[in-house]
């Protein structure tokens, strides 16, 4: 017997597909004569590859980046192999064989990866040059290796370390990348992430790789007013109760009422990405009404002060304010963390 249909969820994530498409188009425009690709690693920053990639392809995006080989199958349901590149590159012969078998491009990051790729038969690949982040990418000193000349390079790329700041490192990386790009033949060159796009057209080259700004993140103030919120989390009220003066709430009784309070227990906790960083600072909304979090965030629940929403009923939905720059400022979490933390219990249509 098939299990019966699931009842309605108590967590949902509304995705504004128009905002997503318009964010990509804005970033593509800001890339000048270059085109914007899309970083869709980590399940499209927690928003869901299936929700995001069809919208981006419809808007015109044709180059998608994931980090892991394990992320390829879900992406292949929505984009052809020729549009996909894997940023971590091959670290085993199995990875290189998987790339060959699927037709997905590896981003090669080291001479070890270059040799694995050539041993597997080679073919079109991307090459990541390290220009100062010292994380993943071929050191410039190793570019003269004879095996580099044997590569068939589609996109020659590097990654900015401090593009969200006005740091001298940005110009240094730009200059180094431009000089490397003059020496290494490739079909196209790519340097800028979201923040790098905001640094100006010098940084755009032929292809940009926005991630966080597609999903409503604003890593530099130049992008505010251009980038719109995409992810709107909502959680349902599980129970309402009346607190009396002296009643405490939640684990370790961190909050004690000093007046009568109408409190709502809500289906949202740290297992859903609503971390304990929000304890004492978070608030939910019902229309214009603000419902502050009372006491500690639990795994599956929070309690909020519902006094400002006297008509609230069990089962009603509350909004989690998720304008990323503001949510980051009040929680101390990064805009990237706020997105990628969103748990698997959120329902999207
Ligand atoms: C994640 C990533 C991006 C996207 O960065 P954002 O800051 O989210 O725009 C671009 N390039 C590389 C190599 C990445 O790893």
Short mmCIF file of C-alpha atoms in Angstrom, two decimals, residues 25-316:
data_model
loop_
_atom_site.label_atom_id
_atom_site.label_comp_id
_atom_site.label_asym_id
_atom_site.label_seq_id
_atom_site.Cartn_x
_atom_site.Cartn_y
_atom_site.Cartn_z
CA UNK A 25 19.69 39.81 -15.53
CA UNK A 26 21.01 42.73 -13.47
CA UNK A 27 24.29 40.90 -12.76
CA UNK A 28 24.55 39.94 -16.42
CA UNK A 29 24.11 43.60 -17.39
CA UNK A 30 26.71 44.66 -14.84
CA UNK A 31 29.08 42.15 -16.47
CA UNK A 32 29.17 44.38 -19.56
CA UNK A 33 30.28 42.51 -22.67
CA UNK A 34 30.93 39.46 -20.49
CA UNK A 35 28.17 37.02 -19.58
CA UNK A 36 27.02 36.08 -16.10
CA UNK A 37 27.10 32.41 -15.14
CA UNK A 38 25.70 31.14 -11.85
CA UNK A 39 27.18 29.45 -8.79
CA UNK A 40 24.62 26.81 -7.80
CA UNK A 41 26.76 24.82 -5.38
CA UNK A 42 25.35 23.67 -2.03
CA UNK A 43 21.93 23.08 -3.62
CA UNK A 44 21.85 26.62 -5.02
CA UNK A 45 22.86 28.13 -1.68
CA UNK A 46 20.05 26.25 0.07
CA UNK A 47 17.28 27.52 -2.24
CA UNK A 48 17.13 24.25 -4.25
CA UNK A 49 18.69 23.47 -7.63
CA UNK A 50 15.28 22.39 -8.97
CA UNK A 51 13.76 25.75 -7.98
CA UNK A 52 16.64 27.87 -9.22
CA UNK A 53 18.24 26.41 -12.35
CA UNK A 54 15.14 26.36 -14.60
CA UNK A 55 14.49 30.03 -13.71
CA UNK A 56 18.09 31.03 -14.42
CA UNK A 57 18.19 29.13 -17.72
CA UNK A 58 14.94 30.81 -18.76
CA UNK A 59 16.55 34.18 -17.92
CA UNK A 60 19.51 33.25 -20.13
CA UNK A 61 22.17 31.71 -17.86
CA UNK A 62 24.23 29.00 -19.56
CA UNK A 63 27.18 28.33 -17.23
CA UNK A 64 26.65 26.69 -13.87
CA UNK A 65 29.18 25.98 -11.13
CA UNK A 66 28.94 23.37 -8.37
CA UNK A 67 31.65 22.39 -5.89
CA UNK A 68 31.25 18.59 -5.58
CA UNK A 69 30.91 15.80 -8.11
CA UNK A 70 28.00 14.56 -5.98
CA UNK A 71 26.11 17.72 -6.95
CA UNK A 72 26.21 16.88 -10.67
CA UNK A 73 23.28 14.40 -10.98
CA UNK A 74 20.67 16.81 -9.55
CA UNK A 75 21.96 19.57 -11.83
CA UNK A 76 21.86 17.31 -14.89
CA UNK A 77 18.09 17.06 -14.41
CA UNK A 78 17.89 20.78 -15.32
CA UNK A 79 20.93 21.69 -17.44
CA UNK A 80 23.01 19.92 -20.10
CA UNK A 81 26.45 18.61 -19.14
CA UNK A 82 28.14 21.16 -21.41
CA UNK A 83 26.89 23.98 -19.12
CA UNK A 84 28.26 22.49 -15.89
CA UNK A 85 31.68 22.86 -14.24
CA UNK A 86 32.83 21.31 -10.94
CA UNK A 87 34.95 23.71 -8.88
CA UNK A 88 36.71 21.22 -6.63
CA UNK A 89 38.10 19.41 -9.68
CA UNK A 90 39.18 15.76 -9.77
CA UNK A 91 41.13 14.50 -6.78
CA UNK A 92 40.89 10.82 -7.79
CA UNK A 93 40.90 8.88 -11.08
CA UNK A 94 37.24 8.09 -10.36
CA UNK A 95 36.43 11.80 -10.41
CA UNK A 96 38.15 12.23 -13.77
CA UNK A 97 36.36 9.16 -15.15
CA UNK A 98 33.03 10.55 -13.91
CA UNK A 99 33.74 13.84 -15.69
CA UNK A 100 34.55 12.00 -18.92
CA UNK A 101 31.46 9.80 -18.64
CA UNK A 102 29.04 12.67 -17.96
CA UNK A 103 30.65 15.31 -20.15
CA UNK A 104 30.76 17.73 -17.21
CA UNK A 105 33.86 19.95 -17.11
CA UNK A 106 36.35 19.74 -14.27
CA UNK A 107 37.91 22.93 -12.94
CA UNK A 108 41.57 21.92 -12.57
CA UNK A 109 43.25 23.41 -9.51
CA UNK A 110 46.70 21.79 -9.22
CA UNK A 111 49.30 19.94 -11.28
CA UNK A 112 48.03 16.74 -9.64
CA UNK A 113 44.56 17.47 -11.03
CA UNK A 114 46.02 18.40 -14.43
CA UNK A 115 47.76 15.01 -14.62
CA UNK A 116 44.68 13.08 -13.50
CA UNK A 117 42.73 14.81 -16.25
CA UNK A 118 45.33 14.20 -18.97
CA UNK A 119 45.69 10.56 -17.86
CA UNK A 120 41.91 10.12 -18.16
CA UNK A 121 42.14 11.34 -21.76
CA UNK A 122 41.87 15.09 -21.23
CA UNK A 123 39.50 17.25 -23.25
CA UNK A 124 37.82 20.58 -22.57
CA UNK A 125 38.43 21.76 -19.00
CA UNK A 126 38.55 24.92 -16.90
CA UNK A 127 41.72 26.02 -15.10
CA UNK A 128 41.70 27.88 -11.76
CA UNK A 129 44.76 30.05 -11.11
CA UNK A 130 45.54 31.14 -7.57
CA UNK A 131 46.21 34.89 -7.56
CA UNK A 132 46.31 35.38 -3.80
CA UNK A 133 43.47 33.65 -1.98
CA UNK A 134 45.76 30.67 -1.35
CA UNK A 135 42.87 28.26 -1.09
CA UNK A 136 42.26 26.27 -4.25
CA UNK A 137 43.99 26.95 -7.57
CA UNK A 138 47.25 26.46 -9.41
CA UNK A 139 50.08 28.65 -8.08
CA UNK A 140 51.32 31.10 -10.73
CA UNK A 141 54.85 29.71 -10.25
CA UNK A 142 53.67 26.35 -11.67
CA UNK A 143 52.11 27.74 -14.85
CA UNK A 144 55.24 26.96 -16.88
CA UNK A 145 54.82 23.20 -16.36
CA UNK A 146 54.77 21.40 -19.71
CA UNK A 147 51.45 19.67 -18.91
CA UNK A 148 49.64 23.03 -18.72
CA UNK A 149 50.41 23.58 -22.41
CA UNK A 150 48.68 20.27 -23.21
CA UNK A 151 45.34 21.39 -21.75
CA UNK A 152 42.35 22.42 -23.80
CA UNK A 153 41.17 25.29 -21.60
CA UNK A 154 37.62 26.53 -21.87
CA UNK A 155 37.55 29.05 -18.99
CA UNK A 156 40.69 30.36 -17.33
CA UNK A 157 39.66 31.64 -13.94
CA UNK A 158 40.76 32.97 -10.61
CA UNK A 159 38.88 33.90 -7.43
CA UNK A 160 38.92 37.15 -5.45
CA UNK A 161 39.67 36.98 -1.73
CA UNK A 162 38.41 40.36 -0.53
CA UNK A 163 35.99 41.67 -3.16
CA UNK A 164 33.45 42.61 -0.48
CA UNK A 165 35.95 45.16 0.90
CA UNK A 166 37.82 48.09 -0.61
CA UNK A 167 41.08 46.21 -0.22
CA UNK A 168 44.30 46.76 -2.17
CA UNK A 169 44.26 43.00 -2.75
CA UNK A 170 41.47 43.39 -5.34
CA UNK A 171 43.60 45.41 -7.76
CA UNK A 172 46.62 43.17 -7.11
CA UNK A 173 44.64 40.05 -8.00
CA UNK A 174 43.15 41.77 -11.05
CA UNK A 175 46.58 42.78 -12.36
CA UNK A 176 48.08 39.36 -11.76
CA UNK A 177 45.13 37.59 -13.39
CA UNK A 178 45.25 39.91 -16.43
CA UNK A 179 48.96 39.19 -16.93
CA UNK A 180 48.46 35.43 -16.60
CA UNK A 181 45.53 35.58 -19.01
CA UNK A 182 47.78 37.15 -21.65
CA UNK A 183 50.10 34.11 -21.44
CA UNK A 184 47.69 31.15 -21.16
CA UNK A 185 45.45 30.43 -24.15
CA UNK A 186 41.80 29.87 -23.22
CA UNK A 187 38.40 30.46 -24.77
CA UNK A 188 37.33 32.80 -22.01
CA UNK A 189 38.50 34.38 -18.79
CA UNK A 190 36.61 34.74 -15.50
CA UNK A 191 37.47 36.46 -12.21
CA UNK A 192 34.47 38.05 -10.51
CA UNK A 193 32.04 36.58 -7.99
CA UNK A 194 29.02 38.69 -6.91
CA UNK A 195 31.10 41.27 -5.04
CA UNK A 196 33.67 41.30 -7.85
CA UNK A 197 30.94 42.30 -10.32
CA UNK A 198 30.23 45.35 -8.15
CA UNK A 199 33.93 46.35 -8.37
CA UNK A 200 33.39 47.40 -11.98
CA UNK A 201 33.78 46.31 -15.56
CA UNK A 202 37.58 45.84 -15.25
CA UNK A 203 36.79 42.76 -13.20
CA UNK A 204 34.17 41.24 -15.50
CA UNK A 205 36.34 39.74 -18.28
CA UNK A 206 34.30 37.29 -20.44
CA UNK A 207 32.34 35.49 -17.73
CA UNK A 208 31.31 36.34 -14.18
CA UNK A 209 30.34 33.81 -11.51
CA UNK A 210 27.73 35.36 -9.20
CA UNK A 211 26.34 33.26 -6.38
CA UNK A 212 25.04 34.99 -3.29
CA UNK A 213 23.66 38.07 -5.13
CA UNK A 214 21.47 35.84 -7.32
CA UNK A 215 19.72 34.73 -4.15
CA UNK A 216 19.29 38.20 -2.64
CA UNK A 217 22.66 38.65 -0.93
CA UNK A 218 24.18 42.14 -1.05
CA UNK A 219 27.94 41.75 -0.52
CA UNK A 220 28.69 45.36 -1.50
CA UNK A 221 26.51 48.46 -1.11
CA UNK A 222 26.73 49.21 -4.88
CA UNK A 223 24.33 46.29 -5.38
CA UNK A 224 21.63 47.49 -2.96
CA UNK A 225 18.65 48.79 -4.90
CA UNK A 226 19.55 46.39 -7.72
CA UNK A 227 19.33 43.02 -5.97
CA UNK A 228 15.99 41.84 -4.58
CA UNK A 229 15.17 39.32 -1.86
CA UNK A 230 14.49 35.83 -3.23
CA UNK A 231 13.95 33.57 -0.19
CA UNK A 232 11.01 34.14 2.17
CA UNK A 233 10.85 31.56 5.00
CA UNK A 234 7.62 31.06 6.93
CA UNK A 235 6.79 28.91 9.95
CA UNK A 236 3.48 27.81 11.47
CA UNK A 237 2.24 28.38 15.01
CA UNK A 238 1.99 25.05 16.87
CA UNK A 239 0.52 26.28 20.16
CA UNK A 240 -0.61 29.46 21.91
CA UNK A 241 -0.37 29.92 25.69
CA UNK A 242 -0.76 32.61 28.31
CA UNK A 243 2.34 33.31 30.38
CA UNK A 244 1.88 34.76 33.85
CA UNK A 245 4.42 36.98 35.60
CA UNK A 246 7.21 34.68 36.84
CA UNK A 247 6.70 32.02 34.16
CA UNK A 248 9.92 31.14 32.33
CA UNK A 249 10.28 29.94 28.74
CA UNK A 250 12.35 27.21 27.13
CA UNK A 251 15.60 25.43 27.95
CA UNK A 252 17.52 26.92 30.85
CA UNK A 253 14.69 29.38 31.52
CA UNK A 254 16.56 32.21 29.81
CA UNK A 255 13.43 34.37 29.65
CA UNK A 256 11.05 35.09 32.52
CA UNK A 257 7.82 37.03 32.04
CA UNK A 258 7.34 40.09 34.22
CA UNK A 259 3.82 40.69 32.92
CA UNK A 260 1.09 38.52 31.34
CA UNK A 261 2.17 37.55 27.81
CA UNK A 262 0.34 35.75 25.00
CA UNK A 263 3.08 33.47 23.66
CA UNK A 264 3.20 31.37 20.48
CA UNK A 265 5.28 28.24 19.98
CA UNK A 266 6.47 28.12 16.38
CA UNK A 267 7.72 25.25 14.20
CA UNK A 268 11.22 26.60 13.55
CA UNK A 269 14.46 25.65 15.26
CA UNK A 270 18.18 25.31 14.88
CA UNK A 271 17.77 22.08 12.90
CA UNK A 272 16.06 24.28 10.31
CA UNK A 273 18.96 26.73 10.26
CA UNK A 274 17.49 29.10 12.83
CA UNK A 275 20.61 28.98 14.96
CA UNK A 276 20.95 29.82 18.64
CA UNK A 277 22.67 33.00 17.42
CA UNK A 278 19.10 34.36 17.27
CA UNK A 279 18.42 33.73 20.97
CA UNK A 280 17.42 37.03 22.52
CA UNK A 281 17.59 38.88 19.17
CA UNK A 282 15.30 37.20 16.64
CA UNK A 283 11.78 38.24 15.79
CA UNK A 284 9.03 36.95 13.53
CA UNK A 285 6.40 39.04 11.79
CA UNK A 286 2.70 38.82 11.11
CA UNK A 287 1.98 41.63 8.68
CA UNK A 288 3.38 44.69 10.44
CA UNK A 289 3.24 43.09 13.87
CA UNK A 290 6.63 42.16 15.37
CA UNK A 291 6.85 39.00 17.52
CA UNK A 292 10.18 38.81 19.42
CA UNK A 293 11.75 35.44 20.23
CA UNK A 294 11.50 34.56 23.94
CA UNK A 295 14.26 32.45 25.49
CA UNK A 296 16.46 29.92 23.83
CA UNK A 297 16.07 28.55 20.29
CA UNK A 298 15.36 24.77 20.45
CA UNK A 299 16.05 22.16 17.78
CA UNK A 300 12.52 22.25 16.31
CA UNK A 301 10.84 25.20 18.00
CA UNK A 302 10.99 28.75 19.21
CA UNK A 303 8.58 30.67 21.42
CA UNK A 304 7.65 34.22 20.45
CA UNK A 305 5.79 37.02 22.18
CA UNK A 306 2.53 37.21 20.20
CA UNK A 307 1.06 40.17 22.11
CA UNK A 308 1.28 42.36 19.00
CA UNK A 309 -0.91 39.90 17.03
CA UNK A 310 -3.98 39.31 19.23
CA UNK A 311 -5.91 37.56 16.42
CA UNK A 312 -3.19 34.89 15.95
CA UNK A 313 -4.46 31.27 15.91
CA UNK A 314 -2.73 27.90 16.11
CA UNK A 315 -1.84 26.84 12.57
CA UNK A 316 -1.35 30.42 11.34
#
